[in-house]
Amino acid sequence: MDKRQFTFEEIKEAIENFSPCMNDYLYVFDIPNDRYYISERAVERFNMPCCQFTDVANTHRKFVHPDDVDMLFEDLQQVISGEKDEHDIIYRWMGRDGHSIWINCRGRSIRGEDHTPQFLIGCINEVGIRPIADNVSGLLESVVLKASVANLHENSPKGFIMRLGIDDFKDINEKIGISYGDYVLRGVADRIVSLLTPKQKVYRVVADEFMVVDYQDGGIEEAERIYRALQLAVDEFIQEENYRAVYALSAGIISGEDIADMDYSEIMKISQFALSRAKKLGKNQSYRFQAEDYQKFLRKREILVEMRKSIERNFEGFELHFQPIVTAEKEELYAAESLLRYVTSEGERLSPLEFIPILEESGLIIPVGKWVLEHALKMCTECRKRYPDFKISVNLSYVQILKSDVLEDIVRIVEESGVAPANLIIEMTESGYVERNASVRTVWKRLREYGVWTAIDDFGTGYSNFLSISTMMPNVVKLDREFTVKAMENAYEYQLMRHIIQLVHSVNLRICVEGVETQEELERVRKLGADCIQGYYFSKPCPPQEFLERFIEQ
Ligand code: C2E
Ligand code: MG
Ligand code: MG
């Protein structure tokens, strides 16, 4: 955790020092401050205003070949949004003399303490006057592919493209060496070639990725057949090499019909999506492109970009709503659960079920989680003026525990707020983590030692089991709405609810029943002896001002 963060000036200085000893150009892109620095020599060669500039995207327009701008921005956006860390594309820059120059721009993003990308640092090298063939794989480069995809549409709409990638290729380079890595690339390339007919071609796309293009109406099944044969051939190759390196291939397969109206850069995007999907599914497998999956992926990415902007603009669009939790017996206000809301810049209200997983996957739940805690404790301070015992409940995601120093943050925010630790309830879903993960157990234990209350959320769904109650020993067990709904409809589940409540009480814990919507449900739950109730019957989650007016000031 104690990694030193470099400044822009320090990286610039390193670049200035290294540049005189190399032909390539080094650069750094300071993402949050939108500024860029490249080796001074680049200014003599390319049509750029100076070696340091701001407004990075627009300035690039001045020296990137117009046909390549979209492709570049698309790839950069993925790095900026934190979706990926590597940038590796071949495209054209304009020279001072007006001619285009093929370059390979490779970079890696460095993330800051909050896990958001800070710098993209890398190297530009001129790939040669005619980057037609690649000496490592012996294959044609994607420049040729670019010229030939047009044929695919015209001649064989029922053909396919298949983007192949070697899984964890970096490990081979790092553990065994680059020359063995090159040997593997060559070996895999040879095996691909040996499986193709004369009307199927293979190109090298980037470092460890190949594109097979079928110009003969082969169809998806043909692609899958080739992929399976290739898996066998690669396994044999690994055996012949006495398992010096063990690796597999993933493939994204797209039918010619799906790409019928697309240009080269769209085809590259879609094929990259398809290959990443295969890798996400667990690697060593193929994925058949589905347009709906791609639409979902694009929507997720759009939401991510939007939320990232919101966070930069001081959490604009995020709201925290509050839902009262009352005692079952006297219906007195006991606590409130803080529930996050998000409204896009276009006014669309997204469900937490949609945007919270995106925050979690991207790590953005870490800054947002701190914001939630700060606002929840502010609300708690307000409510305690009237109800000194009032508790505020906050949901904690596993990502916050696994990828940040959440304990330190909670203690700091609680201290700053002046609220007693026991007035904060931290809710966590039981999803098997607690039993399996030591750091989760530690954080949970420390929270209790510090005096914060803990609650198991979503009890009665998914993974939750009684073992988790004894491992976690929370202060409160929250019975999920899904379970309540079933118990209200079905006598067997209702009995089960009775026993759960008795069991929780037998170890001296409290139980809160969620999702109570009607008077009748309230009566039935109350009969079973639940301690607290949360549900639309009392109130839906509401904005802070409304919550204060309806439940505190009255
Ligand atoms: P949860 O923690 O179990 O929150 C309770 C959910 O049940 C809330 O949905 C609430 O609006 C809903 N609910 C409560 N009473 C009733 C009822 O009587 N009827 C019906 N139909 N629904 C009821 P919401 O606000 O959509 O939140 C969904 C989930 O999103 C939450 O489930 C929680 O897991 C997650 N979430 C919300 N805010 C945060 C947050 O700040 N951080 C994290 N990590 N997760 C959050
Ligand atoms: Mg909750
Ligand atoms: Mg819940």
XYZ file of C-alpha atoms and ligand atoms in Angstrom:
602
model
C 0.000 0.000 0.000
C 2.988 2.192 0.650
C 3.765 2.784 -3.015
C 5.327 6.139 -3.816
C 3.357 8.327 -6.202
C 5.433 10.126 -8.839
C 4.616 13.650 -9.918
C 4.230 14.816 -13.490
C 7.418 16.882 -13.151
C 9.412 13.865 -11.975
C 8.245 11.699 -14.858
C 9.011 14.533 -17.277
C 12.512 14.774 -15.922
C 13.029 11.031 -16.350
C 11.850 11.307 -19.962
C 14.235 14.194 -20.645
C 17.093 12.120 -19.276
C 16.331 8.953 -21.218
C 15.347 10.469 -24.536
C 18.842 11.270 -25.848
C 19.781 7.569 -25.731
C 16.931 6.212 -27.808
C 15.266 6.504 -31.200
C 11.791 6.139 -29.780
C 9.757 8.907 -28.194
C 8.676 8.659 -24.573
C 5.578 10.359 -23.319
C 3.463 10.921 -20.235
C -0.213 11.819 -20.203
C -1.374 13.309 -16.894
C -5.006 12.142 -17.060
C -6.719 14.156 -14.278
C -4.977 17.395 -15.309
C -5.347 16.755 -19.039
C -1.711 17.562 -19.913
C 0.864 15.743 -21.975
C 4.601 15.706 -22.410
C 6.648 13.956 -25.088
C 10.386 13.745 -25.838
C 11.449 17.063 -27.366
C 12.704 15.401 -30.569
C 9.116 14.469 -31.474
C 8.389 18.123 -32.265
C 11.004 18.128 -35.045
C 9.511 15.014 -36.632
C 5.753 15.348 -36.164
C 3.295 18.120 -36.781
C 2.811 18.990 -33.109
C 2.884 22.472 -31.587
C 5.336 21.785 -28.763
C 6.455 18.988 -26.487
C 4.149 19.885 -23.620
C 0.488 20.700 -24.086
C -2.918 20.636 -22.428
C -6.340 19.795 -23.918
C -4.745 16.512 -24.902
C -7.475 15.045 -27.126
C -7.973 18.165 -29.235
C -4.276 18.814 -29.595
C -3.842 15.258 -30.879
C -6.261 16.075 -33.673
C -3.564 18.388 -35.074
C -1.058 15.620 -35.693
C -3.007 12.335 -35.818
C -4.106 11.132 -39.244
C -7.801 12.110 -39.553
C -8.856 8.539 -40.376
C -7.261 7.244 -37.186
C -8.591 9.809 -34.721
C -11.722 7.846 -33.762
C -9.820 4.642 -33.199
C -7.283 6.452 -31.006
C -9.911 8.244 -28.921
C -11.889 5.072 -28.474
C -8.881 3.255 -27.094
C -7.748 6.178 -24.933
C -11.211 6.524 -23.467
C -10.978 2.996 -22.148
C -7.732 3.820 -20.420
C -9.047 7.129 -19.049
C -12.170 5.465 -17.708
C -10.022 2.848 -16.004
C -11.564 0.029 -17.967
C -8.132 -1.159 -19.050
C -4.542 -0.341 -18.202
C -2.752 -1.045 -21.453
C -2.741 1.122 -24.531
C -1.198 -0.532 -27.567
C -2.216 0.557 -31.039
C -0.695 1.066 -34.412
C -1.882 4.151 -36.274
C -0.602 7.224 -38.135
C 0.779 10.556 -37.067
C 1.334 13.402 -39.533
C 4.932 14.393 -40.152
C 6.158 18.002 -40.447
C 6.449 17.433 -44.206
C 2.751 16.487 -44.472
C 3.303 12.743 -44.895
C 1.751 10.216 -42.574
C 4.048 8.130 -40.408
C 3.029 4.776 -38.963
C 3.666 4.588 -35.267
C 3.083 2.032 -32.547
C 2.001 3.739 -29.366
C 2.288 1.547 -26.310
C 1.621 2.694 -22.787
C 0.531 1.634 -19.366
C -1.650 3.501 -16.978
C -0.598 4.120 -13.416
C -3.337 4.398 -10.865
C -3.409 6.707 -7.884
C -4.298 5.918 -4.295
C -8.001 6.058 -5.109
C -7.431 3.528 -7.919
C -8.338 5.973 -10.645
C -5.894 6.306 -13.565
C -3.375 9.097 -12.977
C -0.782 8.784 -15.716
C -0.484 7.003 -19.015
C 3.220 6.489 -19.571
C 4.660 4.941 -22.669
C 6.663 4.929 -25.791
C 6.013 5.772 -29.436
C 8.055 4.015 -32.043
C 7.941 4.373 -35.777
C 6.993 0.978 -37.110
C 8.580 1.483 -40.482
C 7.659 2.791 -43.833
C 5.578 -0.201 -44.840
C 4.457 -2.193 -41.814
C 3.179 -5.035 -43.895
C 4.755 -8.037 -42.319
C 5.743 -8.856 -38.808
C 9.083 -10.543 -38.330
C 8.168 -12.180 -35.060
C 5.032 -14.024 -36.108
C 5.799 -14.098 -39.802
C 2.265 -12.852 -40.435
C 0.724 -9.929 -42.187
C -0.005 -6.929 -40.006
C -3.372 -5.404 -39.358
C -2.688 -2.656 -41.872
C -3.296 -5.258 -44.547
C -6.356 -6.435 -42.709
C -7.655 -2.899 -42.852
C -7.423 -2.845 -46.591
C -9.041 -6.235 -46.947
C -12.078 -6.158 -44.646
C -13.921 -4.276 -47.344
C -13.692 -7.470 -49.410
C -15.310 -9.408 -46.637
C -18.514 -7.390 -46.915
C -18.618 -7.538 -50.666
C -17.599 -11.104 -51.302
C -18.645 -13.183 -48.368
C -21.234 -11.774 -45.993
C -21.536 -15.199 -44.409
C -17.868 -15.398 -43.526
C -16.559 -14.657 -40.077
C -13.826 -12.951 -38.183
C -12.207 -14.538 -35.175
C -9.927 -12.584 -32.873
C -7.568 -14.884 -31.010
C -5.495 -13.961 -28.006
C -2.919 -15.893 -26.010
C -4.041 -15.896 -22.370
C -1.598 -14.299 -19.935
C 1.044 -13.940 -22.619
C 2.804 -11.332 -20.508
C 3.680 -14.033 -17.982
C 5.708 -15.884 -20.607
C 7.708 -12.759 -21.425
C 8.219 -11.927 -17.801
C 8.984 -15.378 -16.422
C 10.874 -17.013 -19.289
C 12.013 -14.139 -21.439
C 11.073 -12.136 -24.475
C 12.861 -14.358 -26.942
C 10.907 -17.397 -25.784
C 7.781 -15.212 -25.945
C 8.596 -14.456 -29.581
C 9.127 -18.161 -30.210
C 5.687 -18.951 -28.781
C 4.096 -16.248 -30.938
C 5.723 -17.725 -33.989
C 4.699 -21.265 -33.010
C 1.076 -20.261 -32.442
C 0.998 -18.276 -35.688
C 2.322 -21.289 -37.626
C -0.361 -23.509 -36.114
C -3.108 -21.079 -37.000
C -1.870 -20.884 -40.582
C -1.739 -24.672 -40.852
C -5.448 -24.935 -40.008
C -6.709 -22.440 -42.581
C -7.819 -22.849 -46.161
C -6.471 -20.550 -48.873
C -9.547 -18.345 -48.536
C -9.032 -17.817 -44.852
C -6.372 -15.352 -43.780
C -4.712 -14.539 -40.486
C -3.210 -11.208 -39.447
C -1.384 -10.122 -36.367
C -3.371 -7.413 -34.631
C -1.336 -6.416 -31.602
C 1.309 -8.060 -29.455
C -0.355 -11.384 -28.672
C -3.516 -11.181 -30.750
C -4.369 -12.526 -34.164
C -7.330 -12.055 -36.446
C -8.589 -14.850 -38.662
C -10.784 -13.658 -41.516
C -12.873 -16.041 -43.551
C -13.693 -14.930 -47.103
C -15.615 -18.045 -48.110
C -18.930 -18.079 -46.214
C -17.527 -20.408 -43.609
C -19.965 -19.353 -40.883
C -19.650 -19.421 -37.127
C -19.498 -23.222 -36.873
C -16.419 -23.254 -39.080
C -14.794 -20.684 -36.758
C -15.542 -22.832 -33.737
C -14.158 -25.893 -35.458
C -10.913 -24.072 -36.230
C -10.722 -22.821 -32.668
C -11.072 -26.321 -31.204
C -8.478 -27.718 -33.588
C -6.167 -24.870 -32.647
C -6.575 -25.621 -28.952
C -5.426 -29.191 -29.595
C -2.542 -28.063 -31.792
C -1.354 -25.590 -29.164
C -1.571 -28.238 -26.424
C 0.649 -30.485 -28.544
C 3.072 -27.623 -29.081
C 3.262 -27.105 -25.307
C 3.930 -30.819 -24.814
C 6.629 -30.843 -27.485
C 8.289 -28.023 -25.584
C 8.198 -30.092 -22.402
C 5.811 -27.671 -20.714
C 8.371 -24.909 -20.599
C 5.439 -22.506 -20.666
C 1.800 -23.446 -20.209
C -0.801 -21.202 -21.797
C -4.087 -21.281 -23.673
C -5.980 -19.254 -26.261
C -9.225 -17.355 -26.079
C -11.321 -16.386 -29.080
C -14.000 -13.851 -29.924
C -16.014 -14.981 -32.943
C -18.199 -12.673 -35.027
C -20.271 -13.572 -38.028
C -19.870 -11.604 -41.259
C -23.525 -10.586 -41.026
C -22.961 -8.879 -37.696
C -20.286 -6.628 -39.113
C -21.859 -6.072 -42.517
C -22.135 -2.284 -42.325
C -19.144 -1.577 -40.165
C -15.897 0.120 -41.003
C -12.491 -1.059 -39.928
C -12.388 0.784 -36.626
C -15.803 -0.525 -35.577
C -14.797 -4.051 -36.502
C -11.680 -3.708 -34.381
C -13.729 -2.447 -31.424
C -16.272 -5.230 -31.679
C -13.654 -7.907 -32.071
C -11.801 -6.557 -29.070
C -15.008 -6.689 -27.068
C -15.634 -10.292 -28.158
C -12.146 -11.418 -27.208
C -12.267 -9.656 -23.820
C -15.609 -11.295 -23.162
C -14.100 -14.735 -23.812
C -11.294 -13.905 -21.388
C -13.725 -12.594 -18.802
C -15.699 -15.811 -19.027
C -12.615 -17.536 -17.687
C -10.160 -17.714 -20.628
C -9.316 -20.797 -22.704
C -12.686 -20.564 -24.449
C -14.478 -18.921 -27.319
C -17.294 -16.415 -27.202
C -19.854 -15.921 -29.973
C -20.581 -12.257 -30.419
C -24.149 -11.225 -29.452
C -25.341 -7.741 -30.280
C -27.320 -7.481 -26.993
C -24.216 -8.225 -24.930
C -22.420 -5.466 -26.759
C -25.269 -3.010 -26.160
C -25.192 -3.826 -22.434
C -21.444 -3.407 -22.385
C -21.688 -0.019 -24.104
C -24.355 1.114 -21.661
C -22.235 0.062 -18.697
C -19.301 1.922 -20.133
C -21.385 5.029 -20.721
C -22.627 4.927 -17.134
C -19.087 4.457 -15.888
C -17.794 7.451 -17.856
C -20.717 9.520 -16.617
C -20.186 8.537 -12.985
C -16.484 9.232 -13.218
C -17.258 12.755 -14.391
C -19.777 13.152 -11.577
C -17.199 12.187 -9.004
C -14.738 14.716 -10.410
C -17.461 17.349 -10.158
C -17.800 16.851 -6.460
C -20.235 13.906 -6.694
C -22.755 15.801 -8.781
C -25.715 13.503 -9.546
C -25.186 11.313 -6.491
C -27.791 11.627 -3.762
C -28.248 9.868 -0.484
C -31.768 8.943 0.498
C -32.929 7.680 3.876
C -35.481 5.070 4.812
C -36.755 4.888 8.396
C -36.353 1.750 10.479
C -38.837 1.583 13.352
C -39.264 -0.629 16.396
C -41.824 -3.345 15.747
C -43.626 -3.030 19.018
C -44.164 0.702 19.433
C -43.468 1.839 15.895
C -40.906 4.338 17.178
C -38.154 5.698 14.962
C -35.034 3.689 15.669
C -32.673 4.229 12.752
C -32.498 5.013 9.051
C -30.800 3.180 6.235
C -28.785 5.336 3.824
C -29.482 4.369 0.236
C -27.479 5.738 -2.653
C -29.184 7.279 -5.676
C -27.742 8.401 -8.994
C -29.211 10.715 -11.607
C -27.354 11.061 -14.921
C -26.632 14.459 -16.456
C -29.617 13.820 -18.719
C -31.892 13.318 -15.782
C -32.184 9.527 -15.945
C -32.540 7.943 -12.503
C -30.628 4.694 -12.415
C -31.427 1.815 -10.091
C -28.747 1.008 -7.516
C -29.006 -2.554 -8.766
C -27.611 -1.280 -12.064
C -25.041 1.318 -11.000
C -23.643 -0.180 -7.778
C -22.105 -3.197 -9.532
C -20.458 -0.753 -11.983
C -19.062 1.272 -9.084
C -17.794 -1.946 -7.547
C -16.194 -3.347 -10.696
C -14.405 -0.085 -11.412
C -13.304 0.524 -7.830
C -15.213 3.817 -7.808
C -17.223 2.502 -4.875
C -14.189 3.464 -2.790
C -14.472 7.262 -3.179
C -18.273 7.068 -3.408
C -18.425 4.908 -0.279
C -16.517 7.578 1.665
C -18.898 10.230 0.381
C -21.862 8.104 1.495
C -20.418 7.639 4.960
C -19.724 11.358 5.393
C -23.250 12.312 4.340
C -24.858 9.561 6.391
C -23.061 10.716 9.524
C -24.064 14.326 8.857
C -27.661 13.143 8.773
C -27.115 11.165 11.960
C -25.817 14.312 13.708
C -28.962 16.199 12.641
C -31.314 13.464 13.815
C -29.560 13.004 17.152
C -30.435 16.572 18.117
C -33.962 15.269 18.559
C -33.325 11.541 19.048
C -29.988 11.080 20.852
C -30.054 7.288 20.332
C -30.780 7.517 16.623
C -28.641 5.172 14.495
C -27.660 5.517 10.872
C -27.150 2.429 8.763
C -24.687 2.367 5.853
C -24.109 -0.381 3.300
C -20.521 -1.497 2.875
C -19.334 -3.257 -0.244
C -16.728 -6.032 -0.186
C -14.678 -4.101 -2.698
C -14.198 -1.350 -0.121
C -12.736 -3.889 2.273
C -10.654 -5.796 -0.231
C -9.243 -2.832 -2.130
C -9.009 0.054 0.318
C -8.184 0.836 3.887
C -11.826 1.089 4.800
C -11.354 0.627 8.522
C -9.081 3.654 8.701
C -11.587 5.680 6.639
C -14.538 4.699 8.813
C -12.712 5.569 12.040
C -11.552 8.913 10.628
C -14.981 9.880 9.293
C -16.715 8.842 12.521
C -14.197 10.847 14.608
C -14.607 13.904 12.381
C -18.381 13.718 12.646
C -18.408 13.545 16.425
C -21.015 10.757 16.301
C -20.456 7.882 18.748
C -19.376 4.678 16.959
C -22.412 2.845 18.347
C -24.704 5.182 16.410
C -23.369 3.824 13.143
C -24.510 0.476 11.760
C -22.441 -1.041 8.970
C -24.431 -3.437 6.781
C -22.739 -6.116 4.787
C -24.148 -8.865 2.621
C -23.176 -12.356 3.603
C -21.867 -13.859 0.411
C -19.500 -16.492 1.640
C -16.628 -13.997 1.881
C -16.525 -13.870 5.618
C -15.775 -17.531 5.903
C -13.260 -17.498 3.083
C -11.496 -14.189 3.444
C -9.306 -13.308 6.382
C -9.137 -9.560 5.709
C -12.929 -9.330 5.665
C -13.058 -11.144 8.997
C -10.427 -8.806 10.452
C -12.201 -5.628 9.365
C -15.494 -6.941 10.692
C -13.895 -7.824 14.043
C -12.106 -4.454 14.354
C -15.306 -2.580 13.588
C -16.977 -4.348 16.481
C -14.016 -3.661 18.769
C -14.185 0.009 17.814
C -17.844 -0.003 18.838
C -19.548 0.344 15.486
C -22.644 -1.842 15.120
C -22.676 -4.476 12.408
C -25.531 -5.980 10.446
C -25.823 -8.911 8.066
C -27.842 -7.653 5.097
C -29.917 -9.716 2.667
C -30.325 -12.579 5.122
C -32.569 -15.311 3.736
C -31.297 -14.994 0.171
C -28.410 -16.413 -1.804
C -25.526 -17.597 0.284
C -26.670 -16.608 3.712
C -26.692 -19.357 6.281
C -26.697 -19.809 10.008
C -22.998 -20.465 10.065
C -22.469 -16.894 8.940
C -24.287 -15.654 12.046
C -21.917 -17.491 14.315
C -18.817 -16.430 12.343
C -19.841 -12.815 11.998
C -21.663 -12.312 15.317
C -23.352 -9.131 14.077
C -25.516 -6.859 16.228
C -28.389 -7.080 13.776
C -29.614 -9.575 11.204
C -31.647 -8.020 8.372
C -34.155 -10.377 6.829
C -34.367 -9.633 3.130
C -37.529 -8.411 1.431
C -37.498 -11.399 -0.912
C -37.855 -13.662 2.109
C -40.567 -11.478 3.680
C -42.605 -11.603 0.477
C -42.470 -15.404 0.439
C -43.333 -15.649 4.128
C -46.404 -13.511 3.586
C -47.626 -15.780 0.814
C -46.798 -19.185 2.082
C -47.456 -20.871 5.440
C -44.298 -22.933 5.319
C -42.064 -19.881 4.777
C -43.969 -18.061 7.493
C -43.061 -20.837 9.943
C -39.497 -20.650 8.741
C -39.484 -16.925 9.495
C -40.715 -17.659 13.016
C -37.836 -20.076 13.561
C -35.239 -17.726 12.126
C -36.404 -14.990 14.488
C -36.301 -17.368 17.450
C -32.879 -18.593 16.489
C -31.475 -15.077 16.114
C -32.963 -14.162 19.484
C -31.539 -17.274 21.113
C -28.022 -15.897 20.508
C -29.094 -12.455 21.745
C -29.040 -10.659 18.413
C -31.635 -8.296 16.984
C -33.605 -8.950 13.850
C -34.886 -6.365 11.413
C -37.505 -7.440 8.869
C -37.312 -5.614 5.541
C -39.961 -5.076 2.889
C -43.077 -4.667 5.022
C -45.574 -2.907 2.785
C -49.014 -3.238 4.416
C -50.688 -3.025 7.816
C -51.542 -6.711 7.589
C -47.941 -7.678 6.922
C -46.864 -5.516 9.841
C -49.241 -7.334 12.205
C -48.065 -10.738 11.050
C -44.393 -9.886 11.374
C -44.952 -8.271 14.749
C -46.581 -11.498 16.002
C -43.362 -13.353 15.315
C -41.455 -11.009 17.601
C -39.225 -9.114 15.125
C -37.353 -6.226 16.749
C -37.370 -3.712 13.906
C -39.228 -3.156 10.700
C -38.201 -1.413 7.502
C -40.542 -1.064 4.566
C -42.755 1.007 2.322
C -45.529 0.709 4.898
C -43.724 3.354 6.933
C -41.976 5.104 4.107
C -40.051 4.706 0.909
C -36.488 6.002 1.025
C -36.684 9.807 0.829
C -34.343 12.759 0.264
C -32.646 14.242 3.359
C -34.872 17.295 3.724
C -38.061 15.279 3.428
C -36.755 12.733 5.916
C -36.018 15.478 8.449
C -39.417 17.103 7.983
C -41.443 13.901 8.174
C -39.619 11.931 10.832
C -37.481 14.253 12.928
C -39.040 17.679 13.115
C -42.609 16.411 13.686
P -30.497 -3.201 0.662
O -29.325 -2.727 1.438
O -31.071 -4.510 1.052
O -31.586 -2.037 0.774
C -32.935 -2.242 0.889
C -33.602 -2.096 -0.442
O -34.958 -2.500 -0.318
C -33.649 -0.644 -0.924
O -33.584 -0.694 -2.334
C -35.036 -0.190 -0.491
O -35.524 0.871 -1.249
C -35.831 -1.461 -0.733
N -37.028 -1.539 0.096
C -37.152 -1.248 1.407
N -38.405 -1.461 1.815
C -39.110 -1.922 0.764
C -40.480 -2.353 0.569
O -41.286 -2.329 1.457
N -40.824 -2.747 -0.670
C -39.956 -2.766 -1.696
N -40.379 -3.180 -2.889
N -38.653 -2.405 -1.547
C -38.244 -1.978 -0.327
P -32.626 0.214 -3.185
O -32.546 1.569 -2.583
O -33.046 0.061 -4.600
O -31.208 -0.446 -2.985
C -30.893 -1.677 -3.510
C -29.594 -2.196 -2.978
O -28.501 -1.399 -3.440
C -29.474 -2.159 -1.463
O -30.133 -3.238 -0.907
C -27.982 -2.247 -1.290
O -27.535 -3.566 -1.415
C -27.482 -1.464 -2.486
N -27.114 -0.120 -2.029
C -27.881 0.987 -1.896
N -27.145 2.016 -1.431
C -25.887 1.560 -1.270
C -24.656 2.148 -0.820
O -24.557 3.323 -0.423
N -23.545 1.347 -0.818
C -23.598 0.049 -1.210
N -22.474 -0.664 -1.173
N -24.736 -0.539 -1.615
C -25.866 0.206 -1.645
Mg -28.816 -2.632 3.235
Mg -31.288 -5.277 2.910
